[in-house]
mmCIF file of C-alpha atoms in Angstrom:
data_model
loop_
_atom_site.group_PDB
_atom_site.id
_atom_site.type_symbol
_atom_site.label_atom_id
_atom_site.label_comp_id
_atom_site.label_asym_id
_atom_site.label_seq_id
_atom_site.Cartn_x
_atom_site.Cartn_y
_atom_site.Cartn_z
ATOM 1 C CA UNK A 1 61.129 -76.220 -85.390
ATOM 2 C CA UNK A 2 58.213 -79.131 -83.095
ATOM 3 C CA UNK A 3 59.516 -77.396 -79.866
ATOM 4 C CA UNK A 4 57.766 -74.138 -80.606
ATOM 5 C CA UNK A 5 54.297 -75.234 -82.525
ATOM 6 C CA UNK A 6 54.131 -77.755 -80.185
ATOM 7 C CA UNK A 7 54.097 -74.621 -76.923
ATOM 8 C CA UNK A 8 52.217 -72.316 -79.424
ATOM 9 C CA UNK A 9 49.423 -75.206 -78.947
ATOM 10 C CA UNK A 10 49.821 -76.476 -75.756
ATOM 11 C CA UNK A 11 48.601 -72.262 -75.315
ATOM 12 C CA UNK A 12 45.599 -73.336 -76.891
ATOM 13 C CA UNK A 13 43.926 -74.989 -74.327
ATOM 14 C CA UNK A 14 43.285 -73.264 -70.541
ATOM 15 C CA UNK A 15 43.625 -75.811 -67.521
ATOM 16 C CA UNK A 16 41.107 -74.354 -64.866
ATOM 17 C CA UNK A 17 38.612 -75.113 -62.330
ATOM 18 C CA UNK A 18 34.916 -76.195 -63.888
ATOM 19 C CA UNK A 19 33.051 -73.173 -64.032
ATOM 20 C CA UNK A 20 29.014 -73.147 -63.992
ATOM 21 C CA UNK A 21 29.112 -71.690 -67.951
ATOM 22 C CA UNK A 22 30.210 -74.766 -68.853
ATOM 23 C CA UNK A 23 27.265 -76.535 -69.658
ATOM 24 C CA UNK A 24 26.598 -74.721 -72.594
ATOM 25 C CA UNK A 25 30.152 -75.397 -73.654
ATOM 26 C CA UNK A 26 30.015 -79.208 -74.191
ATOM 27 C CA UNK A 27 30.886 -80.152 -70.803
ATOM 28 C CA UNK A 28 27.759 -82.540 -70.284
ATOM 29 C CA UNK A 29 28.494 -84.132 -74.005
ATOM 30 C CA UNK A 30 32.294 -84.480 -73.444
ATOM 31 C CA UNK A 31 31.450 -86.902 -70.322
ATOM 32 C CA UNK A 32 29.157 -89.185 -72.790
ATOM 33 C CA UNK A 33 32.376 -89.988 -74.143
ATOM 34 C CA UNK A 34 32.544 -91.946 -71.295
ATOM 35 C CA UNK A 35 29.851 -93.591 -70.333
ATOM 36 C CA UNK A 36 25.959 -93.219 -69.723
ATOM 37 C CA UNK A 37 25.280 -89.619 -68.931
ATOM 38 C CA UNK A 38 21.930 -88.591 -70.472
ATOM 39 C CA UNK A 39 21.388 -84.589 -70.867
ATOM 40 C CA UNK A 40 20.883 -83.009 -67.462
ATOM 41 C CA UNK A 41 18.529 -79.932 -66.840
ATOM 42 C CA UNK A 42 19.575 -77.016 -66.281
ATOM 43 C CA UNK A 43 17.791 -77.011 -62.516
ATOM 44 C CA UNK A 44 19.355 -80.707 -61.983
ATOM 45 C CA UNK A 45 23.297 -79.142 -63.254
ATOM 46 C CA UNK A 46 22.731 -75.832 -61.127
ATOM 47 C CA UNK A 47 21.707 -77.955 -57.888
ATOM 48 C CA UNK A 48 24.705 -80.557 -58.290
ATOM 49 C CA UNK A 49 27.250 -77.896 -58.659
ATOM 50 C CA UNK A 50 26.841 -75.754 -56.236
ATOM 51 C CA UNK A 51 26.498 -79.112 -53.863
ATOM 52 C CA UNK A 52 29.417 -80.167 -55.221
ATOM 53 C CA UNK A 53 31.084 -76.223 -54.881
ATOM 54 C CA UNK A 54 29.590 -76.438 -50.838
ATOM 55 C CA UNK A 55 32.973 -79.104 -50.949
ATOM 56 C CA UNK A 56 35.662 -76.619 -51.764
ATOM 57 C CA UNK A 57 38.477 -77.456 -51.724
ATOM 58 C CA UNK A 58 37.542 -81.145 -50.892
ATOM 59 C CA UNK A 59 36.036 -82.082 -54.845
ATOM 60 C CA UNK A 60 37.273 -80.095 -57.287
ATOM 61 C CA UNK A 61 36.832 -81.160 -61.233
ATOM 62 C CA UNK A 62 39.396 -80.037 -63.327
ATOM 63 C CA UNK A 63 38.286 -79.023 -67.178
ATOM 64 C CA UNK A 64 40.537 -77.839 -70.417
ATOM 65 C CA UNK A 65 38.985 -75.606 -72.620
ATOM 66 C CA UNK A 66 40.256 -75.085 -76.153
ATOM 67 C CA UNK A 67 40.649 -71.473 -76.255
ATOM 68 C CA UNK A 68 39.805 -71.442 -79.879
ATOM 69 C CA UNK A 69 36.614 -73.112 -80.438
ATOM 70 C CA UNK A 70 35.319 -72.143 -76.243
ATOM 71 C CA UNK A 71 34.521 -75.642 -76.453
ATOM 72 C CA UNK A 72 35.749 -78.136 -73.196
ATOM 73 C CA UNK A 73 37.989 -81.493 -74.230
ATOM 74 C CA UNK A 74 38.875 -83.193 -71.398
ATOM 75 C CA UNK A 75 37.837 -83.195 -67.379
ATOM 76 C CA UNK A 76 38.416 -85.473 -64.480
ATOM 77 C CA UNK A 77 37.588 -84.883 -60.954
ATOM 78 C CA UNK A 78 39.400 -85.690 -57.568
ATOM 79 C CA UNK A 79 37.944 -86.166 -53.946
ATOM 80 C CA UNK A 80 39.393 -85.910 -50.743
ATOM 81 C CA UNK A 81 39.073 -88.755 -48.361
ATOM 82 C CA UNK A 82 39.585 -88.707 -44.825
ATOM 83 C CA UNK A 83 40.543 -91.276 -43.082
ATOM 84 C CA UNK A 84 41.790 -92.162 -39.672
ATOM 85 C CA UNK A 85 44.147 -94.392 -40.423
ATOM 86 C CA UNK A 86 47.801 -93.465 -41.512
ATOM 87 C CA UNK A 87 47.801 -91.010 -38.742
ATOM 88 C CA UNK A 88 44.349 -89.076 -39.679
ATOM 89 C CA UNK A 89 45.649 -89.308 -42.936
ATOM 90 C CA UNK A 90 44.184 -88.491 -47.001
ATOM 91 C CA UNK A 91 43.664 -90.185 -49.931
ATOM 92 C CA UNK A 92 42.461 -88.582 -53.318
ATOM 93 C CA UNK A 93 40.838 -90.590 -55.537
ATOM 94 C CA UNK A 94 40.410 -89.155 -58.923
ATOM 95 C CA UNK A 95 37.331 -90.032 -61.001
ATOM 96 C CA UNK A 96 35.925 -89.294 -64.813
ATOM 97 C CA UNK A 97 38.857 -88.640 -66.385
ATOM 98 C CA UNK A 98 38.398 -88.292 -70.706
ATOM 99 C CA UNK A 99 39.390 -86.561 -73.019
ATOM 100 C CA UNK A 100 37.218 -85.269 -76.223
ATOM 101 C CA UNK A 101 38.596 -87.925 -78.969
ATOM 102 C CA UNK A 102 38.664 -85.298 -81.470
ATOM 103 C CA UNK A 103 42.357 -83.546 -79.375
ATOM 104 C CA UNK A 104 43.365 -87.199 -78.640
ATOM 105 C CA UNK A 105 47.243 -87.851 -78.303
ATOM 106 C CA UNK A 106 48.082 -84.016 -76.866
ATOM 107 C CA UNK A 107 48.589 -84.901 -73.837
ATOM 108 C CA UNK A 108 45.404 -83.522 -72.030
ATOM 109 C CA UNK A 109 44.501 -86.458 -70.122
ATOM 110 C CA UNK A 110 48.353 -86.264 -68.346
ATOM 111 C CA UNK A 111 47.041 -82.343 -68.091
ATOM 112 C CA UNK A 112 44.119 -83.093 -66.244
ATOM 113 C CA UNK A 113 46.194 -85.906 -63.611
ATOM 114 C CA UNK A 114 49.013 -83.505 -63.378
ATOM 115 C CA UNK A 115 46.116 -80.997 -62.242
ATOM 116 C CA UNK A 116 43.971 -83.168 -59.929
ATOM 117 C CA UNK A 117 47.352 -84.807 -58.341
ATOM 118 C CA UNK A 118 49.109 -81.570 -57.162
ATOM 119 C CA UNK A 119 45.544 -80.133 -55.890
ATOM 120 C CA UNK A 120 45.997 -84.048 -54.273
ATOM 121 C CA UNK A 121 49.316 -83.421 -52.894
ATOM 122 C CA UNK A 122 48.681 -79.438 -52.311
ATOM 123 C CA UNK A 123 45.392 -80.586 -49.830
ATOM 124 C CA UNK A 124 48.195 -83.160 -47.450
ATOM 125 C CA UNK A 125 46.899 -86.675 -48.673
ATOM 126 C CA UNK A 126 49.361 -89.579 -48.603
ATOM 127 C CA UNK A 127 48.137 -90.771 -52.129
ATOM 128 C CA UNK A 128 46.180 -91.070 -54.419
ATOM 129 C CA UNK A 129 44.126 -93.968 -56.103
ATOM 130 C CA UNK A 130 41.625 -94.455 -59.488
ATOM 131 C CA UNK A 131 40.459 -97.364 -60.911
ATOM 132 C CA UNK A 132 40.486 -97.825 -64.987
ATOM 133 C CA UNK A 133 40.344 -100.370 -67.426
ATOM 134 C CA UNK A 134 42.925 -103.164 -68.242
ATOM 135 C CA UNK A 135 43.831 -100.905 -71.508
ATOM 136 C CA UNK A 136 44.225 -97.531 -69.503
ATOM 137 C CA UNK A 137 46.585 -99.064 -67.788
ATOM 138 C CA UNK A 138 49.684 -97.541 -69.875
ATOM 139 C CA UNK A 139 48.545 -94.169 -69.398
ATOM 140 C CA UNK A 140 48.311 -94.569 -65.726
ATOM 141 C CA UNK A 141 51.618 -95.864 -65.669
ATOM 142 C CA UNK A 142 53.156 -92.548 -67.841
ATOM 143 C CA UNK A 143 51.280 -91.047 -65.398
ATOM 144 C CA UNK A 144 53.230 -92.083 -61.931
ATOM 145 C CA UNK A 145 50.238 -94.486 -60.857
ATOM 146 C CA UNK A 146 50.990 -98.412 -60.097
ATOM 147 C CA UNK A 147 48.651 -101.286 -60.374
ATOM 148 C CA UNK A 148 47.769 -102.097 -56.526
ATOM 149 C CA UNK A 149 44.243 -103.486 -56.166
ATOM 150 C CA UNK A 150 41.277 -105.518 -57.474
ATOM 151 C CA UNK A 151 37.995 -102.864 -58.078
ATOM 152 C CA UNK A 152 35.053 -104.865 -56.873
ATOM 153 C CA UNK A 153 31.434 -103.719 -57.794
ATOM 154 C CA UNK A 154 27.721 -103.538 -57.275
ATOM 155 C CA UNK A 155 25.203 -102.275 -59.509
ATOM 156 C CA UNK A 156 21.805 -101.572 -57.500
ATOM 157 C CA UNK A 157 19.302 -102.729 -59.610
ATOM 158 C CA UNK B 1 20.293 -126.919 -32.216
ATOM 159 C CA UNK B 2 22.734 -124.775 -34.758
ATOM 160 C CA UNK B 3 20.767 -121.956 -35.699
ATOM 161 C CA UNK B 4 19.941 -121.235 -31.884
ATOM 162 C CA UNK B 5 23.468 -121.026 -31.408
ATOM 163 C CA UNK B 6 24.411 -119.167 -34.110
ATOM 164 C CA UNK B 7 21.651 -116.917 -33.823
ATOM 165 C CA UNK B 8 22.725 -116.006 -29.790
ATOM 166 C CA UNK B 9 25.863 -115.878 -30.803
ATOM 167 C CA UNK B 10 24.686 -112.811 -33.221
ATOM 168 C CA UNK B 11 22.759 -110.743 -30.115
ATOM 169 C CA UNK B 12 26.486 -110.862 -28.831
ATOM 170 C CA UNK B 13 27.258 -107.973 -31.556
ATOM 171 C CA UNK B 14 25.483 -104.919 -31.822
ATOM 172 C CA UNK B 15 26.113 -103.221 -35.632
ATOM 173 C CA UNK B 16 25.624 -99.515 -35.585
ATOM 174 C CA UNK B 17 27.477 -96.094 -36.556
ATOM 175 C CA UNK B 18 30.876 -94.962 -35.131
ATOM 176 C CA UNK B 19 30.615 -93.264 -31.827
ATOM 177 C CA UNK B 20 33.227 -91.268 -29.717
ATOM 178 C CA UNK B 21 33.917 -93.068 -27.047
ATOM 179 C CA UNK B 22 35.285 -96.165 -29.669
ATOM 180 C CA UNK B 23 38.791 -94.551 -29.215
ATOM 181 C CA UNK B 24 38.517 -96.382 -25.735
ATOM 182 C CA UNK B 25 36.814 -99.811 -27.186
ATOM 183 C CA UNK B 26 39.862 -100.748 -29.527
ATOM 184 C CA UNK B 27 38.638 -98.802 -32.920
ATOM 185 C CA UNK B 28 42.655 -98.015 -33.470
ATOM 186 C CA UNK B 29 44.033 -101.546 -32.491
ATOM 187 C CA UNK B 30 41.506 -102.648 -34.337
ATOM 188 C CA UNK B 31 42.543 -100.358 -37.630
ATOM 189 C CA UNK B 32 46.101 -101.495 -36.550
ATOM 190 C CA UNK B 33 45.093 -104.837 -37.804
ATOM 191 C CA UNK B 34 44.482 -102.856 -41.902
ATOM 192 C CA UNK B 35 47.548 -101.201 -41.821
ATOM 193 C CA UNK B 36 49.674 -98.402 -40.400
ATOM 194 C CA UNK B 37 47.652 -96.843 -38.574
ATOM 195 C CA UNK B 38 49.978 -95.708 -35.612
ATOM 196 C CA UNK B 39 48.204 -94.275 -32.311
ATOM 197 C CA UNK B 40 46.398 -91.054 -32.136
ATOM 198 C CA UNK B 41 46.348 -88.831 -29.969
ATOM 199 C CA UNK B 42 43.210 -87.918 -27.855
ATOM 200 C CA UNK B 43 43.118 -84.159 -29.487
ATOM 201 C CA UNK B 44 43.700 -85.772 -33.160
ATOM 202 C CA UNK B 45 40.855 -88.298 -32.885
ATOM 203 C CA UNK B 46 38.356 -85.682 -31.666
ATOM 204 C CA UNK B 47 38.805 -83.924 -34.082
ATOM 205 C CA UNK B 48 38.617 -86.429 -37.161
ATOM 206 C CA UNK B 49 35.833 -87.212 -35.745
ATOM 207 C CA UNK B 50 33.669 -84.467 -36.087
ATOM 208 C CA UNK B 51 35.238 -83.781 -39.274
ATOM 209 C CA UNK B 52 33.824 -86.744 -40.915
ATOM 210 C CA UNK B 53 30.212 -86.139 -38.377
ATOM 211 C CA UNK B 54 30.299 -83.032 -40.538
ATOM 212 C CA UNK B 55 29.143 -84.561 -43.621
ATOM 213 C CA UNK B 56 26.965 -86.263 -42.261
ATOM 214 C CA UNK B 57 25.024 -89.071 -44.218
ATOM 215 C CA UNK B 58 27.590 -88.299 -46.784
ATOM 216 C CA UNK B 59 30.499 -90.295 -44.766
ATOM 217 C CA UNK B 60 29.707 -93.358 -42.854
ATOM 218 C CA UNK B 61 31.372 -95.403 -40.550
ATOM 219 C CA UNK B 62 30.077 -98.413 -39.591
ATOM 220 C CA UNK B 63 31.670 -100.890 -35.969
ATOM 221 C CA UNK B 64 30.632 -103.546 -34.426
ATOM 222 C CA UNK B 65 30.715 -103.660 -30.866
ATOM 223 C CA UNK B 66 31.217 -107.448 -28.929
ATOM 224 C CA UNK B 67 28.891 -107.015 -26.250
ATOM 225 C CA UNK B 68 30.229 -109.220 -23.673
ATOM 226 C CA UNK B 69 33.719 -107.556 -23.856
ATOM 227 C CA UNK B 70 33.004 -103.824 -25.157
ATOM 228 C CA UNK B 71 35.339 -103.829 -27.745
ATOM 229 C CA UNK B 72 34.953 -103.229 -31.777
ATOM 230 C CA UNK B 73 35.611 -105.878 -33.467
ATOM 231 C CA UNK B 74 34.686 -105.224 -36.821
ATOM 232 C CA UNK B 75 34.558 -101.676 -39.026
ATOM 233 C CA UNK B 76 34.434 -100.581 -42.566
ATOM 234 C CA UNK B 77 33.554 -97.067 -44.021
ATOM 235 C CA UNK B 78 31.516 -95.415 -46.968
ATOM 236 C CA UNK B 79 31.620 -92.022 -47.991
ATOM 237 C CA UNK B 80 29.012 -91.022 -51.372
ATOM 238 C CA UNK B 81 30.297 -89.416 -54.695
ATOM 239 C CA UNK B 82 28.193 -87.493 -56.301
ATOM 240 C CA UNK B 83 28.638 -86.652 -59.573
ATOM 241 C CA UNK B 84 27.016 -85.533 -63.767
ATOM 242 C CA UNK B 85 26.928 -88.433 -64.798
ATOM 243 C CA UNK B 86 24.001 -91.453 -64.666
ATOM 244 C CA UNK B 87 21.749 -88.363 -64.153
ATOM 245 C CA UNK B 88 23.239 -86.497 -61.542
ATOM 246 C CA UNK B 89 23.983 -90.330 -59.785
ATOM 247 C CA UNK B 90 25.714 -91.140 -56.823
ATOM 248 C CA UNK B 91 28.501 -93.700 -55.911
ATOM 249 C CA UNK B 92 29.496 -94.980 -52.865
ATOM 250 C CA UNK B 93 32.863 -95.906 -51.645
ATOM 251 C CA UNK B 94 33.208 -98.385 -49.388
ATOM 252 C CA UNK B 95 36.525 -98.652 -47.499
ATOM 253 C CA UNK B 96 38.767 -99.929 -45.529
ATOM 254 C CA UNK B 97 37.039 -102.645 -43.664
ATOM 255 C CA UNK B 98 38.921 -104.914 -41.406
ATOM 256 C CA UNK B 99 37.119 -107.333 -38.550
ATOM 257 C CA UNK B 100 39.471 -108.346 -35.436
ATOM 258 C CA UNK B 101 41.308 -111.791 -36.247
ATOM 259 C CA UNK B 102 40.094 -113.120 -32.607
ATOM 260 C CA UNK B 103 36.435 -113.135 -33.686
ATOM 261 C CA UNK B 104 36.810 -113.851 -37.528
ATOM 262 C CA UNK B 105 34.754 -116.661 -39.369
ATOM 263 C CA UNK B 106 31.594 -115.526 -37.686
ATOM 264 C CA UNK B 107 29.835 -113.453 -40.772
ATOM 265 C CA UNK B 108 30.922 -109.853 -39.433
ATOM 266 C CA UNK B 109 32.418 -108.607 -42.439
ATOM 267 C CA UNK B 110 29.524 -109.418 -43.979
ATOM 268 C CA UNK B 111 27.562 -107.333 -41.539
ATOM 269 C CA UNK B 112 30.104 -104.381 -41.913
ATOM 270 C CA UNK B 113 29.589 -104.149 -45.456
ATOM 271 C CA UNK B 114 25.539 -105.069 -45.945
ATOM 272 C CA UNK B 115 25.071 -102.626 -43.550
ATOM 273 C CA UNK B 116 27.185 -99.663 -45.292
ATOM 274 C CA UNK B 117 25.659 -101.107 -49.254
ATOM 275 C CA UNK B 118 22.121 -100.695 -47.422
ATOM 276 C CA UNK B 119 23.002 -97.239 -46.933
ATOM 277 C CA UNK B 120 24.758 -96.170 -49.303
ATOM 278 C CA UNK B 121 21.150 -97.592 -51.132
ATOM 279 C CA UNK B 122 19.019 -95.530 -49.131
ATOM 280 C CA UNK B 123 21.391 -92.562 -49.834
ATOM 281 C CA UNK B 124 20.705 -93.520 -53.813
ATOM 282 C CA UNK B 125 23.485 -94.603 -54.849
ATOM 283 C CA UNK B 126 23.110 -96.503 -58.329
ATOM 284 C CA UNK B 127 26.081 -98.604 -57.461
ATOM 285 C CA UNK B 128 28.666 -99.195 -54.829
ATOM 286 C CA UNK B 129 32.928 -99.959 -55.383
ATOM 287 C CA UNK B 130 36.000 -100.586 -53.881
ATOM 288 C CA UNK B 131 39.152 -101.972 -54.416
ATOM 289 C CA UNK B 132 40.773 -104.978 -52.146
ATOM 290 C CA UNK B 133 43.531 -107.673 -52.952
ATOM 291 C CA UNK B 134 42.937 -110.350 -54.866
ATOM 292 C CA UNK B 135 42.667 -113.139 -51.685
ATOM 293 C CA UNK B 136 39.669 -110.893 -50.417
ATOM 294 C CA UNK B 137 37.893 -111.547 -53.886
ATOM 295 C CA UNK B 138 35.580 -114.667 -53.227
ATOM 296 C CA UNK B 139 34.759 -112.456 -49.571
ATOM 297 C CA UNK B 140 32.828 -109.408 -51.585
ATOM 298 C CA UNK B 141 31.627 -111.962 -54.220
ATOM 299 C CA UNK B 142 29.939 -113.785 -51.738
ATOM 300 C CA UNK B 143 28.765 -109.962 -50.753
ATOM 301 C CA UNK B 144 27.352 -109.099 -54.438
ATOM 302 C CA UNK B 145 30.157 -107.758 -55.708
ATOM 303 C CA UNK B 146 32.188 -108.450 -59.230
ATOM 304 C CA UNK B 147 35.223 -107.458 -60.350
ATOM 305 C CA UNK B 148 35.469 -104.203 -62.637
ATOM 306 C CA UNK B 149 38.364 -102.678 -62.449
ATOM 307 C CA UNK B 150 42.453 -102.318 -61.623
ATOM 308 C CA UNK B 151 43.409 -100.160 -59.055
ATOM 309 C CA UNK B 152 46.148 -97.907 -59.517
ATOM 310 C CA UNK B 153 48.197 -95.536 -57.009
ATOM 311 C CA UNK B 154 50.242 -93.254 -56.363
ATOM 312 C CA UNK B 155 52.268 -92.121 -53.181
ATOM 313 C CA UNK B 156 53.609 -88.762 -52.399
ATOM 314 C CA UNK B 157 57.155 -89.123 -50.966
#
């Protein structure tokens, strides 16, 4: 019975906000699958964690913990930008979404994006945006996003 | 002498951070050239102004005032995102850049972007990003940006 199996499997994964102990559960190693992310000292992690925690609901990092292994297997973040346009509107910016390559194909990325999307909506945002590579467009389309503009970047050297 | 004229003209424009009195200098009407931006009540403007001011250097709105007319003729904003990746790196997000259609062609847009870029660099950002329409790509390339990814958007209805 596929439905039952799927349901049981889903319960193995807990979707929640980042906690300070997640550094010991592979959170940084997971980010290393996304981009350049050197090891972070315990002190630097704690400091950044508290800086973000001080932002409260304005900046939220979502994680998924594999309850069997106790490891963090997916993450993504959203921060809320306050504008003057759109009647003092707010926009949710999604960043740094990654799913552990070992557990891809289980809709964990969609669960992360849905969590962040629900949060941005609850915060009163009129839209949510993100930037992604061309190959990730189909994934975000499945999450309800549409192509809009071009991302431009300038690196400081 | 073109250089002298240009220099004199440049001095007519003051580049600075948004001030609370700028609502009376056409700041909201300028944003209306960018996108949907209904009139904002005095109270709503004051409240949002102070919310952003409380973010300090983490969220800065730059304006250019035409010293002859006393009107705001260009604006743009940047906010600083704190990450765990890139050794707890920071990224500057540029938003809502617009120049009054009457004074386009005077490099005011570039002065806005340069101001925001200098701020993000001073805040320790390793890169600056923004999203723009295809027709604005050449402008941002002149400002030192390169095309990177695709912006995706999801509107809440």
